[in-house]
Coordinates of C-alpha atoms in Angstrom, one line a residue:
X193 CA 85.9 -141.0 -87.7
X194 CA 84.8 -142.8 -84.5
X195 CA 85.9 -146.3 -84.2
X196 CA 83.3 -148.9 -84.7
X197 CA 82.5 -151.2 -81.6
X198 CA 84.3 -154.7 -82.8
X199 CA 81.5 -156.8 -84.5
X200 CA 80.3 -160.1 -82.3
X201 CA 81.9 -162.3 -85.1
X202 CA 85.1 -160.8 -86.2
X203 CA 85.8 -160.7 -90.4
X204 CA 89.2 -162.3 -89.6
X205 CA 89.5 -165.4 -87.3
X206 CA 91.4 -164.4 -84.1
X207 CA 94.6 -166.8 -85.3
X208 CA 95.1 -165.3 -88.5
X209 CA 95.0 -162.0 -87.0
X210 CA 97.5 -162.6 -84.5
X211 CA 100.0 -163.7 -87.1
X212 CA 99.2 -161.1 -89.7
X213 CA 102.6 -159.3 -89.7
X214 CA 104.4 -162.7 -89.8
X215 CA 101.6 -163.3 -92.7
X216 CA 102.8 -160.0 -94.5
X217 CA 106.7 -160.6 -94.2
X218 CA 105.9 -164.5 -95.5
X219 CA 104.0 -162.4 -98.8
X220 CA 106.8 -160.2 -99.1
X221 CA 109.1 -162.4 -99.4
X222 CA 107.4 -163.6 -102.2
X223 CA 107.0 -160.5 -103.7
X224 CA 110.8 -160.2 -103.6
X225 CA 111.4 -163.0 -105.8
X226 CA 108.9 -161.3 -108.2
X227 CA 110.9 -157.9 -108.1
X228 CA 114.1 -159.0 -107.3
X229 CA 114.4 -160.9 -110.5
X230 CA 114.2 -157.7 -113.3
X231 CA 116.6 -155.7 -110.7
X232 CA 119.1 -158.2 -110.9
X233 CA 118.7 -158.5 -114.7
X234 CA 119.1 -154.6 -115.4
X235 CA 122.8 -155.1 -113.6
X236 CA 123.2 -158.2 -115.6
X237 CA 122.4 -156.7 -119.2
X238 CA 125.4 -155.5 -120.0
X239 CA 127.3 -158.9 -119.1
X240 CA 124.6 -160.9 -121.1
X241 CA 124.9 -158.4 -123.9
X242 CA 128.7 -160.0 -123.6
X243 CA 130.0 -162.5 -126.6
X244 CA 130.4 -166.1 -125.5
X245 CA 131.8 -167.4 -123.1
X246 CA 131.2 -164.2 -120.8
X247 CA 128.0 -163.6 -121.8
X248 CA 125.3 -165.0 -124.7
X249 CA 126.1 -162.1 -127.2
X250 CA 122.3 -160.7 -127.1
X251 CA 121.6 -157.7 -129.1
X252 CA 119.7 -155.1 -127.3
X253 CA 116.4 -156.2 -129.1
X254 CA 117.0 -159.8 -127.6
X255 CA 117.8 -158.3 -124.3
X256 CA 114.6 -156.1 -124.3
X257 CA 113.1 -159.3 -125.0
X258 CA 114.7 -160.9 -122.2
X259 CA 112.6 -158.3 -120.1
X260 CA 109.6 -158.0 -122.1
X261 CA 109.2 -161.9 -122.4
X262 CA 108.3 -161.9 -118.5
X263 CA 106.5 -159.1 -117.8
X264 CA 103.9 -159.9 -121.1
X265 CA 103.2 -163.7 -119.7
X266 CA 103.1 -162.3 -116.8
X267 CA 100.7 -159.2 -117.1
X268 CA 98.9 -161.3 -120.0
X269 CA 98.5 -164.0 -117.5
X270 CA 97.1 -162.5 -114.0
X271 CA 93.7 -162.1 -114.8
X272 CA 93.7 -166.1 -115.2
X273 CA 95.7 -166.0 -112.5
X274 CA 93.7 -164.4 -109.9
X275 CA 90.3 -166.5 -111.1
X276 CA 91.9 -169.5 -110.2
X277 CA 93.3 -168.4 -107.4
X278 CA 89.5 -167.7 -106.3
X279 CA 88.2 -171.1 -107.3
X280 CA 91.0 -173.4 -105.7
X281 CA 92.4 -171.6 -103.0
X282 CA 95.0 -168.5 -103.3
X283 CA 97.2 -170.2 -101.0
X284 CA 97.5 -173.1 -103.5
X285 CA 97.9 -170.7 -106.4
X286 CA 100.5 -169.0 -105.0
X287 CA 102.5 -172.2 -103.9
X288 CA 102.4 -173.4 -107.0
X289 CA 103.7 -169.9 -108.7
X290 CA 106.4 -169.9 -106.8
X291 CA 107.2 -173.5 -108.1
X292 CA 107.1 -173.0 -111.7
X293 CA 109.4 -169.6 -111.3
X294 CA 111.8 -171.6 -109.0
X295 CA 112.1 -173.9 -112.0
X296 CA 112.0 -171.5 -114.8
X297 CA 114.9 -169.9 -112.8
X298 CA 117.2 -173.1 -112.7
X299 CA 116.8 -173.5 -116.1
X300 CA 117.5 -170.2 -117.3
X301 CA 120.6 -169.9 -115.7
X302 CA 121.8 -172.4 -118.0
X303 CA 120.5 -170.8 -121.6
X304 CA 123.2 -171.5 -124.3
X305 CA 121.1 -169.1 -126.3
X306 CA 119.8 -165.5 -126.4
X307 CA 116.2 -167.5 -127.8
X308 CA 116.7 -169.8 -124.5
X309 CA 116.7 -167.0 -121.9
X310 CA 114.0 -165.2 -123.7
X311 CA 111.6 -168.8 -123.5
X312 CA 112.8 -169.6 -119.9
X313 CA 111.8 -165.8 -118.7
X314 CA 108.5 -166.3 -120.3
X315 CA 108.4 -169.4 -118.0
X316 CA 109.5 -167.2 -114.9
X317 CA 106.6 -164.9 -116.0
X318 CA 104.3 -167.7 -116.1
X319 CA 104.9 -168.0 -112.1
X320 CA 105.0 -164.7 -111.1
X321 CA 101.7 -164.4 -112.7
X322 CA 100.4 -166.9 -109.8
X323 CA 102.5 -165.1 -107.3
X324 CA 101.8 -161.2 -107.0
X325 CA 98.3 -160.7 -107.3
X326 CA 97.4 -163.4 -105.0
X327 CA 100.0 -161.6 -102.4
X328 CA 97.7 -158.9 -102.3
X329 CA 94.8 -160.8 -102.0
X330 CA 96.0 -162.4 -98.9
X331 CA 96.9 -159.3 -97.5
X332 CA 93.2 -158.1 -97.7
X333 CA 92.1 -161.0 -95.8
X334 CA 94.2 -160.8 -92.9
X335 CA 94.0 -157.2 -92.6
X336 CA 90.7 -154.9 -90.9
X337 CA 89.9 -152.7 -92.9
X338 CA 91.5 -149.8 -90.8
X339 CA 95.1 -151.8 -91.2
X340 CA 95.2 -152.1 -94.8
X341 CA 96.8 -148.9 -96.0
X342 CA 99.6 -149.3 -93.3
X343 CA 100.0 -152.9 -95.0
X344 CA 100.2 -151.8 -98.5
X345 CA 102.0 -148.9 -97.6
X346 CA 104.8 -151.9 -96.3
X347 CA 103.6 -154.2 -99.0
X348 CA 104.8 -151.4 -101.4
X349 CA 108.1 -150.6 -99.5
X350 CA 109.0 -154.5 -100.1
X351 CA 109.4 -153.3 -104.0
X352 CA 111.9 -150.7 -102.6
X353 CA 113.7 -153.7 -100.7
X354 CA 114.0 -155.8 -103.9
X355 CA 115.0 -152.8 -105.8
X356 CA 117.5 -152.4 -103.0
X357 CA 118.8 -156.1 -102.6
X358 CA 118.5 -156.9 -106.5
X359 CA 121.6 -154.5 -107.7
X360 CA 124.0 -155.7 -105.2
X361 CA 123.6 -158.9 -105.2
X362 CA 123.4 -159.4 -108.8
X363 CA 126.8 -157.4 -109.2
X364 CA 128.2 -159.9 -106.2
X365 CA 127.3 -162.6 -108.1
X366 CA 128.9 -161.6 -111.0
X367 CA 132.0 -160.3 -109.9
X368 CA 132.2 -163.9 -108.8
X369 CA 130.2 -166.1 -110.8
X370 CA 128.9 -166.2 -114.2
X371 CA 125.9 -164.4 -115.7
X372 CA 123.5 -167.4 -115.1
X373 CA 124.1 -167.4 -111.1
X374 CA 121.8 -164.3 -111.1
X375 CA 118.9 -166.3 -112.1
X376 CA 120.2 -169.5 -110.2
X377 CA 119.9 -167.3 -106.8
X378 CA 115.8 -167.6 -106.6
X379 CA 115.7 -171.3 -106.4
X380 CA 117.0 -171.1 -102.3
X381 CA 114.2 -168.2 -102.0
X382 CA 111.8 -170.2 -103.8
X383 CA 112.3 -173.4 -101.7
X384 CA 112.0 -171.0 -98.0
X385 CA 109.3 -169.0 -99.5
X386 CA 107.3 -172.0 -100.0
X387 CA 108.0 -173.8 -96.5
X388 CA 107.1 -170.7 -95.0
X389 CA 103.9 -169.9 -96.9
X390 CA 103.1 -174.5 -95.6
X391 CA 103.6 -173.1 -91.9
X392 CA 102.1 -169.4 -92.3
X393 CA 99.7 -168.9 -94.2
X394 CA 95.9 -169.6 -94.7
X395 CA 93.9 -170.2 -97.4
X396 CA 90.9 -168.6 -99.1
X397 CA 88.7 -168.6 -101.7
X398 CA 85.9 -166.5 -103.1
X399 CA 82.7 -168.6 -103.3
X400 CA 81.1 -167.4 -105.9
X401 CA 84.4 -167.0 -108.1
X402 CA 83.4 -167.0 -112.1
X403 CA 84.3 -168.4 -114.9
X404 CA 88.0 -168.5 -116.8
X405 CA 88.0 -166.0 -119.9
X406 CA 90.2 -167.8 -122.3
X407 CA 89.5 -165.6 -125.2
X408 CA 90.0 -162.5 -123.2
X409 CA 92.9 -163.7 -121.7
X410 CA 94.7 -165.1 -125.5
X411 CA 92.9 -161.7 -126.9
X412 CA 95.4 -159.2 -124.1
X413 CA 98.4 -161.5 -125.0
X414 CA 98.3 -161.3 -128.7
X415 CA 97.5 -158.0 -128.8
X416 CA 100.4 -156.7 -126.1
X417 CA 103.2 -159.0 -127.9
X418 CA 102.0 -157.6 -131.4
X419 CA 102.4 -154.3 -129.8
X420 CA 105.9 -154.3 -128.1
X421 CA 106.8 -156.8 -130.9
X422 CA 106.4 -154.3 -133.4
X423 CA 107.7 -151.1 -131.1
X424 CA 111.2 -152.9 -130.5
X425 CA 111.5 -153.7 -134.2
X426 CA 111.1 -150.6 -135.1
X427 CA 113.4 -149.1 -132.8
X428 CA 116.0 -151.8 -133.7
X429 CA 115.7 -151.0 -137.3
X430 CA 115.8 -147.1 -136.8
X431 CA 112.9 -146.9 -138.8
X432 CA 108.9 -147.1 -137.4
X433 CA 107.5 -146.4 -141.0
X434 CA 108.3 -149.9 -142.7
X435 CA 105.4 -151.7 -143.8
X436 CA 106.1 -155.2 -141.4
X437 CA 106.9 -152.9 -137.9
X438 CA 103.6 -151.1 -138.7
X439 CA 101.7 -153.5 -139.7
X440 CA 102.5 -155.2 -136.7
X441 CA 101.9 -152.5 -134.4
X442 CA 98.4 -151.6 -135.8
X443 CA 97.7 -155.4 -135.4
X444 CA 98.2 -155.4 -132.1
X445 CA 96.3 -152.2 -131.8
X446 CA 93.3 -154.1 -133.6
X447 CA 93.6 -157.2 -131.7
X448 CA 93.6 -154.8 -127.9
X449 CA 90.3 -153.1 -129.6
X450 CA 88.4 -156.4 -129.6
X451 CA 89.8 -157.4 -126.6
X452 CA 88.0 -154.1 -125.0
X453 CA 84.9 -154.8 -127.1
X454 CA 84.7 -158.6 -126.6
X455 CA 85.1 -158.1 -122.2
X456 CA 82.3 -155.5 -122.8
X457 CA 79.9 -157.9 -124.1
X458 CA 80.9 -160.8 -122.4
X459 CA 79.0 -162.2 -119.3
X460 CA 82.5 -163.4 -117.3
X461 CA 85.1 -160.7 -118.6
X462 CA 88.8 -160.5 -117.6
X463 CA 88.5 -157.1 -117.2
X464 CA 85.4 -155.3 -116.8
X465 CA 85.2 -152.5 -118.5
X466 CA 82.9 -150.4 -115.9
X467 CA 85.2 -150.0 -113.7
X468 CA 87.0 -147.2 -115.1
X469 CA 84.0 -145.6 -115.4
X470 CA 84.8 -144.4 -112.2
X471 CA 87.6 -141.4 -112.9
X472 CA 89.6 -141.9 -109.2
X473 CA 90.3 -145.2 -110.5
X474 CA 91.0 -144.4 -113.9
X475 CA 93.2 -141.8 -112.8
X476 CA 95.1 -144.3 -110.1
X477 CA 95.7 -146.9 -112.7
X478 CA 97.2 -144.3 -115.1
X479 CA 99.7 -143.2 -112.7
X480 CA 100.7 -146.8 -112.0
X481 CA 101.3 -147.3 -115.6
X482 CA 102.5 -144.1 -116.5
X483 CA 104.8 -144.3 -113.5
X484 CA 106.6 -147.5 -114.5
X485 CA 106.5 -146.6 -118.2
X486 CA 109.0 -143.6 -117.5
X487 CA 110.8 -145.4 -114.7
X488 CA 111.5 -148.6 -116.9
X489 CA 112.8 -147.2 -119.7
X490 CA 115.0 -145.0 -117.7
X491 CA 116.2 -147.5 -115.4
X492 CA 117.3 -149.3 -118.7
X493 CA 119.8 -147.0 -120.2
X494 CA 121.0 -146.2 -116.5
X495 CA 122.9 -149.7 -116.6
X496 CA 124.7 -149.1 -120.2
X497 CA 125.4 -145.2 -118.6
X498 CA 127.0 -146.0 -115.6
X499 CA 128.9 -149.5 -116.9
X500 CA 130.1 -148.2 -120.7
X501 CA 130.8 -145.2 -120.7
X502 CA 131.7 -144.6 -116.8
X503 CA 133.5 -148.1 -117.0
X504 CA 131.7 -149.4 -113.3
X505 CA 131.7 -152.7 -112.8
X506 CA 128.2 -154.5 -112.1
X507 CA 128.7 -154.6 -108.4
X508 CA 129.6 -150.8 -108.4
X509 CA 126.8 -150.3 -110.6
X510 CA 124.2 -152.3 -108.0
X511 CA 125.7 -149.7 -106.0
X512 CA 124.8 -146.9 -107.3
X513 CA 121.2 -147.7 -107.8
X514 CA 121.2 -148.1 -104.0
X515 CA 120.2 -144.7 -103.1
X516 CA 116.7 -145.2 -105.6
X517 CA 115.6 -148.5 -103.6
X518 CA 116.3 -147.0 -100.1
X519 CA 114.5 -144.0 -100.9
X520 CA 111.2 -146.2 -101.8
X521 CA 112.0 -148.4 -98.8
X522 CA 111.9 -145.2 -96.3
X523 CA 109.3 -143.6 -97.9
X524 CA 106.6 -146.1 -98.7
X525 CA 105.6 -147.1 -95.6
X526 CA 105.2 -143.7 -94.5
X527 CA 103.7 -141.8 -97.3
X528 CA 99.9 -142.4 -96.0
X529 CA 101.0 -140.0 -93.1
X530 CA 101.7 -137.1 -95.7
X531 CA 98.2 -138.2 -97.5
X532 CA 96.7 -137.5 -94.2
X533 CA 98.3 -134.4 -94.1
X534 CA 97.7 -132.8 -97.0
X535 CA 95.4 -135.2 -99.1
X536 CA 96.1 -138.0 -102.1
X537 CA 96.1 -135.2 -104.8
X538 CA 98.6 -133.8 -103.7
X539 CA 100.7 -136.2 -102.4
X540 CA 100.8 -138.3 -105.6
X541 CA 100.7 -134.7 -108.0
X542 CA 103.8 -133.8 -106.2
X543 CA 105.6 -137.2 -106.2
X544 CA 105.0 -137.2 -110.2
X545 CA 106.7 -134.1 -110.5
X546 CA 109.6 -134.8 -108.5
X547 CA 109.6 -137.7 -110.3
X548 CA 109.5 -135.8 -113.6
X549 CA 112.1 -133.4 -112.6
X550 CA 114.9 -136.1 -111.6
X551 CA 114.3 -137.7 -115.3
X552 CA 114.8 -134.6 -117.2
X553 CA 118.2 -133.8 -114.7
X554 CA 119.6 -136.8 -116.5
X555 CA 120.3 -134.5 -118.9
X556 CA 123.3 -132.6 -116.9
X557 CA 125.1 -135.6 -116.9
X558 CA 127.8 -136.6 -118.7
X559 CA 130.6 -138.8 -119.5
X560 CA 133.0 -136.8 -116.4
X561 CA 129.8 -135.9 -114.0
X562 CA 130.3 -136.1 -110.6
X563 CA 128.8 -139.4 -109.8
X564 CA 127.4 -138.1 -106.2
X565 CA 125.0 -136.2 -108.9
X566 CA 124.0 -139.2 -110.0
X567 CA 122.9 -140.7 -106.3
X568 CA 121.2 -137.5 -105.3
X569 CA 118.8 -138.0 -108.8
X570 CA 118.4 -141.3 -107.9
X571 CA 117.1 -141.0 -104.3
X572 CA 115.1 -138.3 -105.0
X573 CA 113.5 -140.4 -107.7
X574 CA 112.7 -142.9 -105.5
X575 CA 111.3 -140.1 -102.7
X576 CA 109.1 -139.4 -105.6
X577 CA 107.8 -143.0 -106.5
X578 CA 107.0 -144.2 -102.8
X579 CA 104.8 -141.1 -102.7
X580 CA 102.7 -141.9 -105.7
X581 CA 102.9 -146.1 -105.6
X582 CA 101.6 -146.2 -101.6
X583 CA 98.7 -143.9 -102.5
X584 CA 97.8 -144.8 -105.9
X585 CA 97.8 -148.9 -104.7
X586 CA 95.0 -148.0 -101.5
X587 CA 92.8 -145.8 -103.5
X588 CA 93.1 -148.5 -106.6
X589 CA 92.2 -150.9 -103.8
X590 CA 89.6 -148.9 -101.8
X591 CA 88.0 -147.2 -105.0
X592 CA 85.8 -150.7 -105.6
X593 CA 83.6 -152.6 -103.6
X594 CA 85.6 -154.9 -101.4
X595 CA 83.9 -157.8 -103.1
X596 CA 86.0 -156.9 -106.0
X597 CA 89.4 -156.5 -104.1
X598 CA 90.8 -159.1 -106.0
X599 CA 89.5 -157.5 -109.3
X600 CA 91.4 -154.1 -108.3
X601 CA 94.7 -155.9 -107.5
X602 CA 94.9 -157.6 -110.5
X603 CA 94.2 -154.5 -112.9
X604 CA 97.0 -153.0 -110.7
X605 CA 99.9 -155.0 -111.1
X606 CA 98.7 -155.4 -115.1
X607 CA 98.7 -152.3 -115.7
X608 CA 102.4 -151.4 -113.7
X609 CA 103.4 -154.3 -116.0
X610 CA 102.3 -153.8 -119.1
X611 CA 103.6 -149.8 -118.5
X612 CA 107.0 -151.0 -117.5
X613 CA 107.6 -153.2 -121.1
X614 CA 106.4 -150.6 -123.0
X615 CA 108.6 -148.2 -121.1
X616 CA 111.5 -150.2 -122.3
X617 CA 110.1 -151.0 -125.7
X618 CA 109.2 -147.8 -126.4
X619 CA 112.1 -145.8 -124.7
X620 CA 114.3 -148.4 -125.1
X621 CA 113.4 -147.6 -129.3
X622 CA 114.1 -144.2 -128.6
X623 CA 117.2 -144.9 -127.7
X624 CA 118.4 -147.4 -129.9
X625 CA 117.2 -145.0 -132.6
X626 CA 119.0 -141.8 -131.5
X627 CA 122.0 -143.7 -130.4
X628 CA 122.3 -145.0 -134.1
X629 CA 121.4 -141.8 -135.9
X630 CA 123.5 -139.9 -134.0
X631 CA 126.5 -142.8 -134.4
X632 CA 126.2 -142.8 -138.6
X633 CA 127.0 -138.9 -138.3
X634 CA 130.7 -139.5 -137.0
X635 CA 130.9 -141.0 -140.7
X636 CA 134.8 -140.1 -140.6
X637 CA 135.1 -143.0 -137.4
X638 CA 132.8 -145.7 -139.3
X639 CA 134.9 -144.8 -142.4
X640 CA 137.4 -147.7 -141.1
X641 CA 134.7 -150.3 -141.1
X642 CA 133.9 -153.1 -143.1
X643 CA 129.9 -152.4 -144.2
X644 CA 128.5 -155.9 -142.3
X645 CA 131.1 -154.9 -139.5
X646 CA 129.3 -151.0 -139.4
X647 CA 125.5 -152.0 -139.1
X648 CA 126.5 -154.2 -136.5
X649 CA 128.0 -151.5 -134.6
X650 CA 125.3 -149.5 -134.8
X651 CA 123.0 -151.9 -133.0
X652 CA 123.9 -150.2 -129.2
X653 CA 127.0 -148.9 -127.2
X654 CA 127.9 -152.1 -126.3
X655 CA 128.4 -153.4 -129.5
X656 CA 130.5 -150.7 -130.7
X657 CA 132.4 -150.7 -127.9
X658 CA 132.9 -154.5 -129.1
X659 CA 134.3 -153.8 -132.2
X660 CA 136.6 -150.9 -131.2
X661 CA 137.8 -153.0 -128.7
X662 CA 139.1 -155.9 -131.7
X663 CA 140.4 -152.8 -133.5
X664 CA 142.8 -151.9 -130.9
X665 CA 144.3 -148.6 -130.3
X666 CA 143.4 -147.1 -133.9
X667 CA 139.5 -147.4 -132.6
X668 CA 140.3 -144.5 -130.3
X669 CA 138.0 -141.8 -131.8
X670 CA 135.2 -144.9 -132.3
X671 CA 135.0 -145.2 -128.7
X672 CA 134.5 -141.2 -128.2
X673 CA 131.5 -141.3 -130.4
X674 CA 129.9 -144.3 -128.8
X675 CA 130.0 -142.5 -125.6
X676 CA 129.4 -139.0 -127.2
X677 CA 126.0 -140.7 -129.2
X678 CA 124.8 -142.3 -126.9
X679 CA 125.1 -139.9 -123.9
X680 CA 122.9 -138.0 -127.0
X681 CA 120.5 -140.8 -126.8
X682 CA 120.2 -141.0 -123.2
X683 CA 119.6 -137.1 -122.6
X684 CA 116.8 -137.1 -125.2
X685 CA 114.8 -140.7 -124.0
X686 CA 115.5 -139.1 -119.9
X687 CA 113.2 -135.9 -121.6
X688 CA 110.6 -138.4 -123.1
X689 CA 110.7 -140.3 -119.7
X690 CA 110.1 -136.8 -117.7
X691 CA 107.3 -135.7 -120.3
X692 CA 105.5 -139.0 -119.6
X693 CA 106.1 -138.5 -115.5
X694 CA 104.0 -134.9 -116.1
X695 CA 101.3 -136.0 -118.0
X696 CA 101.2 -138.3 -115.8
X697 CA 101.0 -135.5 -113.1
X698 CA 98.3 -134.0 -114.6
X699 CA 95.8 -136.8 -114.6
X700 CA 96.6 -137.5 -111.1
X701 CA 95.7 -133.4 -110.4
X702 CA 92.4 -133.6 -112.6
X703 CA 91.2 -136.7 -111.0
X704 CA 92.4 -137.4 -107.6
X705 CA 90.5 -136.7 -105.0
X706 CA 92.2 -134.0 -102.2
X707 CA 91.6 -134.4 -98.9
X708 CA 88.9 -136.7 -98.2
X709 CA 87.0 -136.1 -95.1
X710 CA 86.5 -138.7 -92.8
X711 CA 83.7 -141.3 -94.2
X712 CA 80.9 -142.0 -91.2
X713 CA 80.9 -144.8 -89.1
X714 CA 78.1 -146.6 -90.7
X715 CA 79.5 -146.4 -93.9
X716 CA 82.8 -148.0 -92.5
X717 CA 80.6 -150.7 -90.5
X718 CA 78.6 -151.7 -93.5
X719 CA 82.1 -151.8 -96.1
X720 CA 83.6 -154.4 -93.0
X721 CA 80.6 -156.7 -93.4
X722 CA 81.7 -157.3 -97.3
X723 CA 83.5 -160.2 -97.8
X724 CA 86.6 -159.7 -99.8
X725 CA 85.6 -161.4 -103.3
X726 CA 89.9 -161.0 -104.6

């Protein structure tokens, strides 16, 4: 494709442009705070999970809470997000994110409670709702066209970074601090985010931006916490076919079918509904969710795996998970050069089945496993998730008119989201269920509990590992069958978690386009004279 001449009044004022990088490290930085936050907490689990005055004794329910809590406010939450952020200025929006998460930080750092931690998290949500879609946003209006995949390419290694920086410095933190210090550490980032973002950045807003959709907004969050409500419940209980944990799920099922019908028929929708009328789209979202779904869920037994029953620390855990982050952090950047190469198709197809392939070797590994096994999975995984997020993210963003940029971001980071808590409810049930199925069959170790004393075992590794550890040396054989159940559990959710990366795989092979020849000039001319509407 031949270069268009540059147009007598340049899309992006000559200033803005000359700071764009510095721009894009000041958004990044702000994305790290959004990231960094559930990386820390996956190291921190385990010490939370901890009875007072180590931890707050939360069950693993109250810990996929903990997780959930967030990422529901904040997936149910962007849409509103992003339509403010077009009517008052995305600058201002995103200032005042980064405020409320700095706040919700400090304060849930010093939750008495499980309930506490869960309502401050919601809070932190709250925030980073303001905070990531509007990061994109920017990013599209300081960027030519011709830029922008480069730019979300390094926009998308900056969740590898997090990923990366999150593990170690929660495990430093607690290997010297207590559990709360892991939330306490965002407030600093918060307050140099926001002076930078006062110096850096510039504002924008769409001028035509439309109206709020309340209903549609209430309608996604009472339908998603319905859902994952009722998932997690049943997964706690070990049992999905009680009347409450399905009538909750269908509820939420009920209450997400209106929500679709009502945006269909409404004149200012959250969501509209035609855009995934368009299969490259479609297909790109589904990844993204599918992607996060399998990686979420996995990433959440990885912490009990490597801390119970290989006996790491948290620091040693953070790293461990190093090699994942770093892959992503290479990678991402660079994986438009291999879509030049050899086309989006393939580049994503392939990175879903590597990505597959690493969640089902979970299943060699065992309570004496080499732990260099364990790294090499782990990197590869990432290899594989820097080549489907970088790709997936520009055609999301390129598949719409760039009016609707905004529009495209925010269905984006929903849809990773809303993927990644029901990765976690729904795996996380999985394994909660297995682990305590396959826990009540070593009936000859329970024997020696107290009934109230067994069901509570039975709620995860850790709190078995709880009570064997008040029974002393006579709790020998309990501990064996924690780690043997569980490693049980984990082997079975890591196949779920690779069955979901190839469906997955085959969406993105169906749909994606392959190698896209070059689009003509005009074409390219005309798409630069659209303003960006996100």
């Amino acid at each position: 494709m031949t270069t268009p001449a540059a147009p007598a009044s340049p899309r992006i004022p000559e200033a803005v442009h000359r700071r764009r990088w510095a721009i894009l490290g000041v958004l990044m930085l702000s994305l790290l705070i959004v990231v960094l936050d559930n990386s820390i907490l996956n190291v921190a689990i385990k010490t939370i999970s901890t009875p007072a005055p180590t931890g707050l004794g939360a069950t693993q329910s109250e810990l996929e809470w903990a997780i959930n809590a967030y990422t529901l406010v904040f997936a149910g939450l962007l849409f509103t997000a992003g339509l403010l952020g077009d009517r008052i200025g995305r600058k201002k929006v995103l200032i005042g994110g980064l405020v409320v998460f700095g706040i919700g930080s400090a304060l849930a750092a010093e939750s008495g409670t499980p309930a506490q931690l869960i309502a401050f998290r919601a809070a932190m949500g709250l925030g980073a709702a303001f905070v990531m879609p509007a990061t994109l946003a920017v990013l599209m209006n300081v960027f030519e066209r011709e830029e922008q995949p480069k730019a979300i390419g390094i926009w998308a290694g900056g969740v590898g970074l997090a990923i990366a920086i999150g593990p170690i410095t929660g495990g430093l933190l607690l290997d010297h601090f207590w559990w709360g210090s892991v939330f306490l550490v965002n407030v600093p980032i918060v307050i140099l985010a926001v002076i930078l973002m006062l110096a850096l950045v510039p504002d924008s807003k769409d001028p035509k931006p439309g109206r709020i959709d309340l209903v549609g907004v209430v309608l996604s969050i009472v339908g998603l916490v319905l859902l994952v409500y009722g998932i997690i419940k049943g997964g706690d209980e070990g049992d999905f076919t009680g009347p409450k944990v399905l009538a909750t799920i269908v509820a939420g099922l009920v209450v997400l079918a209106a929500f679709v019908l009502y945006e269909k028929r409404s004149d200012h929708p959250s969501i509209d509904i035609d855009y995934f009328k368009n299969k490259v789209f479609s297909a790109a979202i589904a990844a993204i969710a599918l992607v996060f779904f399998a990686l979420m869920g996995v990433t959440f037994f990885s912490v009990f795996y490597t801390q119970s029953v290989r006996g790491y620390s948290p620091l040693q855990t953070g790293a461990l998970m190093l090699p994942l982050a770093v892959a992503q952090l290479i990678f991402a950047p660079r994986a438009r050069i291999v879509v030049e190469k050899i086309g989006v198709k393939a580049t994503t197809t392939g990175g879903l089945v590597l990505l597959a392939g690493m969640l089902a070797a979970f299943t060699i590994l065992d309570a004496d496993t080499p732990i260099w096994l364990l790294e090499i999975i782990f990197f590869l995984m990432g290899t594989g998730m820097a080549h489907v997020m970088t790709p997936t993210s520009v055609v999301i963003m390129q598949a719409l008119p760039r009016e609707k940029a905004g529009s495209a971001s925010a269905l984006s980071n929903t849809f990773r989201q809303v993927g990644g808590a029901l990765g976690i409810a729904v795996l996380g049930s999985v394994l909660s269920t297995t682990y305590r199925n396959g826990l009540e069959s070593h009936t000859d170790k329970l024997g020696m509990l107290p009934a109230g004393v067994r069901d509570a075992a039975g709620a995860s590794i850790e709190a078995t590992l709880g009570v064997a550890e008040k029974l002393g040396p006579r709790a020998q054989g309990l501990v064996t069958a924690a780690n043997d159940s569980f490693l049980h559990a984990m082997h079975v959710t890591a196949l779920w978690g690779a069955a979901i990366a190839l469906l997955s795989a085959v969406v993105t092979g169906l749909f994606l386009p392959g190698r896209t020849p070059a689009a003509p000039a005009a074409r390219s001319d005309e798409q630069e004279k659209v303003g960006t509407g996100g």
